[in-house]
């Protein structure tokens, strides 16, 4: 069952916040809490316990981000969105970088927004190239951080072409602004 559980977890974590029927995060978090508790209750620790504990933590962070937004605390939602970038192996990388970039942009953290959204665009382009069997992404902006650089490139785009074009336009505009540093 564990392979099925992983598939369901990854599917829910890849959903858009405005997905029909909700994002499924509260239910996912409750399910993972019960699963981890059950796995830990046995005398022998199951090998999958650590993986599902990590998924539980990620689901909890995702739900916190949603709750902070709903409660009118965008500064905390931004901090959680940035924290979630560390888990771009478990969350689709394009989603993680896009949401962190948009949250930073909304908080006026333009330098951070630029870096995250620029990485989002790099990933978007790599996704298109990956169909040819190759995808290489420069990591200089993140080499002194704990943000992973070795993660799977998502198979499907998180945003529509029109939305990606809006991000491209904003990143291009910010790259011309001398007040915006292009580093974290």
Coordinates of N, CA and C in Angstrom, one line a residue:
X1 N 0.8 -1.2 0.0 CA 0.0 0.0 0.0 C 0.8 1.3 0.0
X2 N 2.1 1.2 0.4 CA 2.9 2.4 0.6 C 3.1 3.1 -0.7
X3 N 3.3 2.4 -1.8 CA 3.5 3.1 -3.1 C 2.3 3.8 -3.4
X4 N 1.1 3.3 -3.2 CA -0.1 4.0 -3.4 C -0.2 5.2 -2.5
X5 N 0.1 5.1 -1.3 CA 0.1 6.2 -0.4 C 1.0 7.3 -0.8
X6 N 2.2 7.0 -1.3 CA 3.1 8.0 -1.8 C 2.5 8.7 -3.0
X7 N 1.9 7.9 -3.8 CA 1.3 8.5 -5.0 C 0.2 9.5 -4.7
X8 N -0.6 9.1 -3.7 CA -1.7 10.0 -3.3 C -1.2 11.3 -2.6
X9 N -0.2 11.1 -1.8 CA 0.4 12.2 -1.1 C 1.0 13.2 -2.1
X10 N 1.8 12.7 -3.1 CA 2.4 13.6 -4.1 C 1.3 14.3 -4.9
X11 N 0.2 13.6 -5.2 CA -0.8 14.2 -6.0 C -1.5 15.3 -5.3
X12 N -1.8 15.1 -4.0 CA -2.4 16.2 -3.2 C -1.4 17.4 -3.0
X13 N -0.2 17.1 -2.8 CA 0.8 18.2 -2.6 C 1.0 19.0 -3.9
X14 N 0.7 18.4 -5.0 CA 0.9 19.1 -6.3 C -0.3 19.9 -6.7
X15 N -1.4 19.8 -6.0 CA -2.7 20.5 -6.3 C -2.5 22.0 -6.2
X16 N -3.3 22.7 -7.0 CA -3.3 24.2 -6.9 C -4.2 24.5 -5.7
X17 N -4.0 25.6 -5.0 CA -4.8 26.0 -3.9 C -6.3 26.2 -4.2
X18 N -6.6 26.5 -5.4 CA -8.0 26.8 -5.9 C -8.5 25.5 -6.6
X19 N -8.0 24.4 -6.3 CA -8.5 23.1 -7.0 C -9.9 22.9 -6.6
X20 N -10.7 22.4 -7.6 CA -12.1 22.0 -7.3 C -12.1 21.0 -6.2
X21 N -13.0 21.2 -5.3 CA -13.2 20.2 -4.2 C -12.2 20.5 -3.0
X22 N -11.4 21.6 -3.1 CA -10.5 22.0 -2.1 C -9.1 21.3 -2.3
X23 N -8.2 21.7 -1.5 CA -6.8 21.3 -1.7 C -6.5 19.9 -1.0
X24 N -7.4 19.5 -0.2 CA -7.2 18.2 0.5 C -6.2 18.1 1.5
X25 N -5.6 19.2 1.9 CA -4.5 19.2 2.9 C -4.9 18.8 4.3
X26 N -6.1 19.3 4.8 CA -6.4 18.9 6.2 C -6.6 17.3 6.2
X27 N -7.3 16.8 5.2 CA -7.5 15.3 5.2 C -6.2 14.6 5.1
X28 N -5.3 15.1 4.2 CA -4.0 14.5 4.0 C -3.2 14.5 5.3
X29 N -3.2 15.6 6.0 CA -2.5 15.7 7.3 C -3.0 14.8 8.3
X30 N -4.4 14.7 8.4 CA -5.0 13.7 9.4 C -4.6 12.3 9.0
X31 N -4.7 11.9 7.7 CA -4.4 10.6 7.3 C -2.9 10.2 7.6
X32 N -2.0 11.2 7.3 CA -0.6 10.9 7.6 C -0.3 10.8 9.0
X33 N -1.0 11.6 9.9 CA -0.8 11.6 11.3 C -1.2 10.2 11.8
X34 N -2.3 9.6 11.3 CA -2.8 8.3 11.7 C -1.8 7.2 11.2
X35 N -1.3 7.4 10.0 CA -0.4 6.4 9.4 C 0.9 6.4 10.2
X36 N 1.5 7.5 10.4 CA 2.7 7.6 11.2 C 2.6 7.0 12.6
X37 N 1.5 7.4 13.2 CA 1.2 6.9 14.6 C 1.1 5.4 14.6
X38 N 0.4 4.8 13.6 CA 0.3 3.4 13.4 C 1.6 2.7 13.2
X39 N 2.4 3.3 12.3 CA 3.8 2.8 11.9 C 4.7 2.8 13.2
X40 N 4.6 3.8 14.0 CA 5.4 3.9 15.2 C 4.9 3.0 16.3
X41 N 3.7 2.5 16.3 CA 3.1 1.7 17.4 C 3.7 0.3 17.4
X42 N 4.2 -0.1 16.4 CA 4.8 -1.5 16.3 C 6.1 -1.6 17.0
X43 N 6.5 -2.8 17.5 CA 7.8 -2.9 18.1 C 8.9 -2.7 17.2
X44 N 8.8 -3.1 16.0 CA 9.8 -2.8 14.9 C 9.4 -1.6 14.1
X45 N 10.3 -0.6 14.0 CA 10.0 0.6 13.2 C 10.0 0.2 11.7
X46 N 8.9 0.5 11.0 CA 8.8 0.2 9.6 C 9.8 1.2 8.8
X47 N 10.4 0.7 7.8 CA 11.3 1.5 7.0 C 10.7 2.7 6.4
X48 N 9.4 2.7 6.1 CA 8.7 3.8 5.5 C 8.4 4.9 6.5
X49 N 8.5 4.7 7.8 CA 8.1 5.7 8.8 C 8.8 7.0 8.6
X50 N 10.1 7.0 8.3 CA 10.8 8.3 8.2 C 10.2 9.1 7.0
X51 N 10.0 8.4 5.9 CA 9.5 9.1 4.7 C 8.1 9.7 4.9
X52 N 7.2 8.9 5.6 CA 5.9 9.5 5.9 C 5.9 10.5 7.0
X53 N 6.8 10.5 7.9 CA 7.0 11.6 8.8 C 7.3 12.9 8.1
X54 N 8.2 12.8 7.1 CA 8.6 13.9 6.3 C 7.4 14.5 5.5
X55 N 6.6 13.6 4.9 CA 5.4 14.0 4.2 C 4.4 14.7 5.2
X56 N 4.3 14.1 6.4 CA 3.4 14.7 7.4 C 3.8 16.2 7.7
X57 N 5.1 16.4 7.9 CA 5.7 17.7 8.2 C 5.4 18.6 7.0
X58 N 5.6 18.2 5.8 CA 5.3 19.0 4.6 C 3.8 19.3 4.5
X59 N 3.0 18.4 4.7 CA 1.5 18.6 4.7 C 1.1 19.6 5.7
X60 N 1.7 19.5 6.9 CA 1.4 20.4 8.0 C 1.8 21.9 7.6
X61 N 3.0 22.0 7.0 CA 3.5 23.3 6.6 C 2.6 23.9 5.5
X62 N 2.2 23.1 4.5 CA 1.2 23.5 3.5 C -0.1 24.0 4.1
X63 N -0.6 23.2 5.0 CA -1.9 23.6 5.7 C -1.7 24.9 6.5
X64 N -0.5 25.1 7.1 CA -0.2 26.3 7.9 C -0.2 27.5 6.9
X65 N 0.4 27.3 5.8 CA 0.4 28.4 4.8 C -1.0 28.8 4.4
X66 N -1.8 27.9 4.1 CA -3.2 28.1 3.7 C -3.9 28.8 4.8
X67 N -3.8 28.4 6.1 CA -4.4 29.0 7.2 C -4.0 30.4 7.4
X68 N -2.7 30.6 7.3 CA -2.2 32.0 7.5 C -2.8 32.9 6.5
X69 N -2.9 32.5 5.2 CA -3.5 33.3 4.2 C -5.0 33.6 4.5
X70 N -5.7 32.6 4.9 CA -7.1 32.7 5.2 C -7.3 33.7 6.4
X71 N -6.4 33.6 7.4 CA -6.6 34.4 8.6 C -6.0 35.8 8.5
X72 N -5.5 36.2 7.2 CA -5.0 37.5 7.0 C -3.6 37.8 7.6
X73 N -2.8 36.7 7.6 CA -1.4 36.8 8.1 C -0.4 36.5 7.0
X74 N -0.4 37.3 5.9 CA 0.4 37.0 4.7 C 1.9 36.9 5.0
X75 N 2.4 37.7 6.0 CA 3.8 37.6 6.3 C 4.3 36.2 6.8
X76 N 3.4 35.6 7.6 CA 3.7 34.2 8.0 C 3.5 33.2 6.9
X77 N 2.5 33.4 6.0 CA 2.3 32.6 4.9 C 3.5 32.6 4.0
X78 N 4.1 33.8 3.8 CA 5.3 34.0 3.0 C 6.5 33.2 3.6
X79 N 6.7 33.3 4.9 CA 7.8 32.6 5.5 C 7.6 31.1 5.3
X80 N 6.4 30.6 5.4 CA 6.2 29.1 5.3 C 6.4 28.8 3.8
X81 N 5.9 29.6 2.9 CA 6.1 29.3 1.4 C 7.6 29.2 1.1
X82 N 8.4 30.1 1.7 CA 9.9 30.1 1.4 C 10.4 28.8 2.1
X83 N 10.0 28.4 3.2 CA 10.5 27.2 3.9 C 10.1 26.0 3.1
X84 N 9.0 26.0 2.4 CA 8.6 24.8 1.6 C 9.5 24.6 0.4
X85 N 10.2 25.6 0.0 CA 11.2 25.4 -1.2 C 12.2 24.3 -0.8
X86 N 12.5 24.1 0.4 CA 13.4 23.1 0.8 C 12.9 21.7 0.5
X87 N 11.7 21.5 0.2 CA 11.1 20.2 0.0 C 10.7 20.1 -1.5
X88 N 11.4 20.7 -2.4 CA 11.0 20.7 -3.8 C 11.3 19.3 -4.4
X89 N 11.8 18.3 -3.7 CA 11.8 17.0 -4.2 C 10.5 16.3 -3.9
X90 N 9.8 16.7 -2.9 CA 8.5 16.1 -2.5 C 7.3 16.9 -3.1
X91 N 7.5 18.2 -3.1 CA 6.5 19.1 -3.7 C 7.0 19.4 -5.2
X92 N 6.2 19.5 -6.2 CA 6.7 19.8 -7.5 C 7.5 21.1 -7.4
X93 N 8.7 21.1 -7.9 CA 9.6 22.2 -7.8 C 9.1 23.5 -8.3
X94 N 8.4 23.4 -9.5 CA 7.9 24.6 -10.1 C 6.9 25.3 -9.2
X95 N 6.0 24.5 -8.6 CA 5.0 25.0 -7.7 C 5.7 25.6 -6.4
X96 N 6.7 25.0 -5.9 CA 7.3 25.5 -4.7 C 8.0 26.8 -4.9
X97 N 8.7 26.9 -6.0 CA 9.4 28.2 -6.4 C 8.5 29.3 -6.8
X98 N 7.4 28.9 -7.5 CA 6.4 29.9 -7.9 C 5.7 30.5 -6.7
X99 N 5.2 29.6 -5.8 CA 4.5 30.1 -4.6 C 5.3 30.9 -3.7
X100 N 6.6 30.5 -3.5 CA 7.5 31.3 -2.7 C 7.8 32.7 -3.3
X101 N 7.9 32.7 -4.7 CA 8.2 34.0 -5.4 C 7.0 34.9 -5.3
X102 N 5.8 34.4 -5.5 CA 4.6 35.2 -5.4 C 4.4 35.7 -4.0
X103 N 4.6 34.9 -3.0 CA 4.4 35.3 -1.6 C 5.4 36.4 -1.2
X104 N 6.7 36.3 -1.7 CA 7.7 37.3 -1.5 C 7.3 38.6 -2.2
X105 N 6.8 38.5 -3.4 CA 6.4 39.7 -4.2 C 5.3 40.4 -3.4
X106 N 4.3 39.7 -2.9 CA 3.2 40.3 -2.2 C 3.6 41.0 -0.9
X107 N 4.7 40.5 -0.4 CA 5.3 41.1 0.9 C 6.3 42.2 0.6
X108 N 6.5 42.5 -0.7 CA 7.5 43.6 -1.1 C 8.9 43.1 -1.0
X109 N 9.2 41.8 -0.9 CA 10.5 41.3 -0.8 C 10.9 41.0 -2.3
X110 N 11.2 42.1 -3.0 CA 11.3 42.0 -4.5 C 12.6 41.2 -4.9
X111 N 13.7 41.3 -4.1 CA 14.9 40.6 -4.5 C 14.7 39.1 -4.4
X112 N 14.1 38.7 -3.3 CA 13.8 37.2 -3.1 C 12.8 36.8 -4.1
X113 N 11.7 37.6 -4.4 CA 10.7 37.2 -5.4 C 11.4 37.0 -6.7
X114 N 12.3 37.9 -7.1 CA 13.0 37.8 -8.3 C 13.7 36.5 -8.5
X115 N 14.5 36.2 -7.4 CA 15.3 34.9 -7.5 C 14.4 33.7 -7.6
X116 N 13.3 33.6 -6.8 CA 12.5 32.5 -6.8 C 11.7 32.4 -8.1
X117 N 11.2 33.5 -8.6 CA 10.4 33.4 -9.8 C 11.3 33.2 -11.0
X118 N 12.5 33.7 -11.0 CA 13.5 33.4 -12.0 C 13.8 31.9 -12.1
X119 N 14.0 31.3 -10.9 CA 14.2 29.8 -10.8 C 12.9 29.1 -11.3
X120 N 11.8 29.6 -11.0 CA 10.5 29.0 -11.5 C 10.6 29.0 -13.1
X121 N 11.0 30.1 -13.7 CA 11.1 30.2 -15.1 C 12.1 29.2 -15.7
X122 N 13.2 29.1 -15.0 CA 14.3 28.1 -15.4 C 13.7 26.7 -15.4
X123 N 13.0 26.4 -14.3 CA 12.3 25.1 -14.2 C 11.3 24.9 -15.3
X124 N 10.5 25.9 -15.6 CA 9.5 25.8 -16.6 C 10.1 25.5 -18.0
X125 N 11.2 26.2 -18.3 CA 12.0 25.9 -19.5 C 12.6 24.5 -19.5
X126 N 13.1 24.1 -18.4 CA 13.7 22.8 -18.3 C 12.7 21.7 -18.5
X127 N 11.4 21.9 -18.0 CA 10.4 21.0 -18.2 C 10.1 20.8 -19.7
X128 N 10.1 21.8 -20.4 CA 9.9 21.7 -21.9 C 11.0 21.0 -22.5
X129 N 12.3 21.2 -22.1 CA 13.4 20.5 -22.7 C 13.5 19.1 -22.2
X130 N 13.0 18.8 -21.0 CA 13.1 17.5 -20.4 C 12.5 16.4 -21.3
X131 N 11.5 16.8 -22.1 CA 10.9 15.9 -23.0 C 11.8 15.4 -24.1
X132 N 12.9 16.2 -24.3 CA 14.0 15.8 -25.2 C 15.0 14.9 -24.5
X133 N 14.8 14.7 -23.2 CA 15.7 13.8 -22.5 C 16.8 14.6 -21.7
X134 N 16.8 15.9 -21.8 CA 17.9 16.6 -21.0 C 17.3 17.9 -20.4
X135 N 17.8 18.1 -19.2 CA 17.4 19.3 -18.4 C 18.5 19.7 -17.5
X136 N 19.1 20.8 -17.7 CA 20.2 21.3 -16.9 C 19.8 22.7 -16.4
X137 N 19.9 22.8 -15.0 CA 19.5 24.1 -14.4 C 20.7 24.6 -13.6
X138 N 21.1 25.9 -13.8 CA 22.2 26.5 -13.1 C 21.8 26.7 -11.6
X139 N 22.7 26.5 -10.7 CA 22.4 26.5 -9.3 C 23.1 27.6 -8.5
X140 N 23.8 28.5 -9.2 CA 24.6 29.5 -8.5 C 23.8 30.3 -7.5
X141 N 22.6 30.7 -7.7 CA 21.8 31.5 -6.8 C 21.5 30.8 -5.5
X142 N 21.6 29.4 -5.5 CA 21.2 28.7 -4.3 C 22.3 27.8 -3.7
X143 N 23.5 28.0 -4.2 CA 24.6 27.1 -3.8 C 25.0 27.2 -2.3
X144 N 24.8 28.3 -1.6 CA 25.1 28.5 -0.2 C 23.8 28.5 0.7
X145 N 22.8 27.7 0.2 CA 21.6 27.6 0.9 C 21.3 26.1 1.2
X146 N 20.3 25.8 1.9 CA 19.9 24.4 2.1 C 18.8 24.0 1.2
X147 N 18.6 24.8 0.1 CA 17.6 24.5 -0.9 C 18.2 23.5 -1.8
X148 N 17.6 22.3 -2.0 CA 18.2 21.3 -2.9 C 18.3 21.7 -4.3
X149 N 19.3 21.2 -5.0 CA 19.5 21.5 -6.4 C 19.3 20.2 -7.2
X150 N 19.3 19.0 -6.6 CA 19.2 17.8 -7.3 C 17.8 17.2 -7.0
X151 N 16.8 17.6 -7.8 CA 15.5 17.1 -7.6 C 14.8 16.8 -9.0
X152 N 13.8 16.0 -9.0 CA 13.2 15.7 -10.3 C 12.5 16.9 -10.9
X153 N 12.6 17.1 -12.2 CA 11.9 18.2 -12.9 C 10.5 17.7 -13.1
X154 N 9.5 18.4 -12.7 CA 8.1 18.0 -12.8 C 7.7 17.7 -14.3
X155 N 6.8 16.8 -14.5 CA 6.4 16.4 -15.8 C 5.4 17.4 -16.4
X156 N 4.5 18.0 -15.6 CA 3.5 18.9 -16.1 C 3.6 20.3 -15.5
X157 N 3.3 21.3 -16.2 CA 3.5 22.7 -15.8 C 2.4 23.0 -14.7
X158 N 2.8 23.8 -13.7 CA 1.9 24.2 -12.7 C 1.0 25.3 -13.1
X159 N 1.5 26.2 -14.0 CA 0.8 27.4 -14.5 C 0.5 27.2 -16.0
X160 N -0.5 27.9 -16.5 CA -0.8 28.0 -17.9 C 0.3 28.8 -18.6
X161 N 0.3 28.7 -19.9 CA 1.3 29.5 -20.7 C 1.0 31.0 -20.5
X162 N -0.2 31.5 -20.4 CA -0.5 32.9 -20.1 C 0.0 33.3 -18.8
X163 N -0.1 32.5 -17.8 CA 0.4 32.8 -16.4 C 1.9 32.8 -16.4
X164 N 2.5 31.9 -17.1 CA 4.0 31.9 -17.2 C 4.5 33.1 -17.9
X165 N 3.8 33.6 -18.9 CA 4.2 34.8 -19.6 C 4.1 36.0 -18.7
X166 N 3.1 36.1 -17.8 CA 3.0 37.2 -16.8 C 4.2 37.1 -15.9
X167 N 4.6 35.9 -15.5 CA 5.8 35.8 -14.6 C 7.0 36.3 -15.3
X168 N 7.2 35.8 -16.6 CA 8.3 36.2 -17.4 C 8.4 37.7 -17.6
X169 N 7.3 38.4 -17.8 CA 7.3 39.8 -17.9 C 7.7 40.5 -16.7
X170 N 7.2 40.0 -15.5 CA 7.6 40.6 -14.2 C 9.1 40.4 -14.0
X171 N 9.6 39.2 -14.2 CA 11.0 39.0 -14.0 C 11.9 39.8 -14.9
X172 N 11.5 40.0 -16.1 CA 12.2 40.8 -17.0 C 12.2 42.3 -16.6
X173 N 11.0 42.8 -16.1 CA 10.9 44.1 -15.6 C 11.8 44.3 -14.4
X174 N 11.8 43.4 -13.5 CA 12.7 43.5 -12.3 C 14.2 43.4 -12.6
X175 N 14.5 42.6 -13.7 CA 15.9 42.5 -14.0 C 16.5 43.9 -14.5
X176 N 15.6 44.8 -14.9 CA 16.0 46.1 -15.4 C 16.0 47.1 -14.2
X177 N 15.4 46.8 -13.1 CA 15.3 47.7 -12.0 C 16.6 47.6 -11.2
X178 N 17.3 48.6 -11.1 CA 18.6 48.6 -10.4 C 18.5 48.6 -8.9
X179 N 17.3 48.8 -8.4 CA 17.1 48.7 -6.9 C 16.8 47.3 -6.4
X180 N 16.6 46.4 -7.4 CA 16.4 45.0 -7.0 C 17.7 44.2 -7.2
X181 N 18.1 43.6 -6.1 CA 19.3 42.8 -6.1 C 18.9 41.4 -6.6
X182 N 19.7 40.8 -7.4 CA 19.3 39.5 -8.0 C 20.0 38.4 -7.2
X183 N 19.9 38.5 -5.9 CA 20.4 37.5 -5.0 C 19.5 37.3 -3.8
X184 N 19.6 36.2 -3.1 CA 18.8 36.0 -1.9 C 19.3 36.8 -0.8

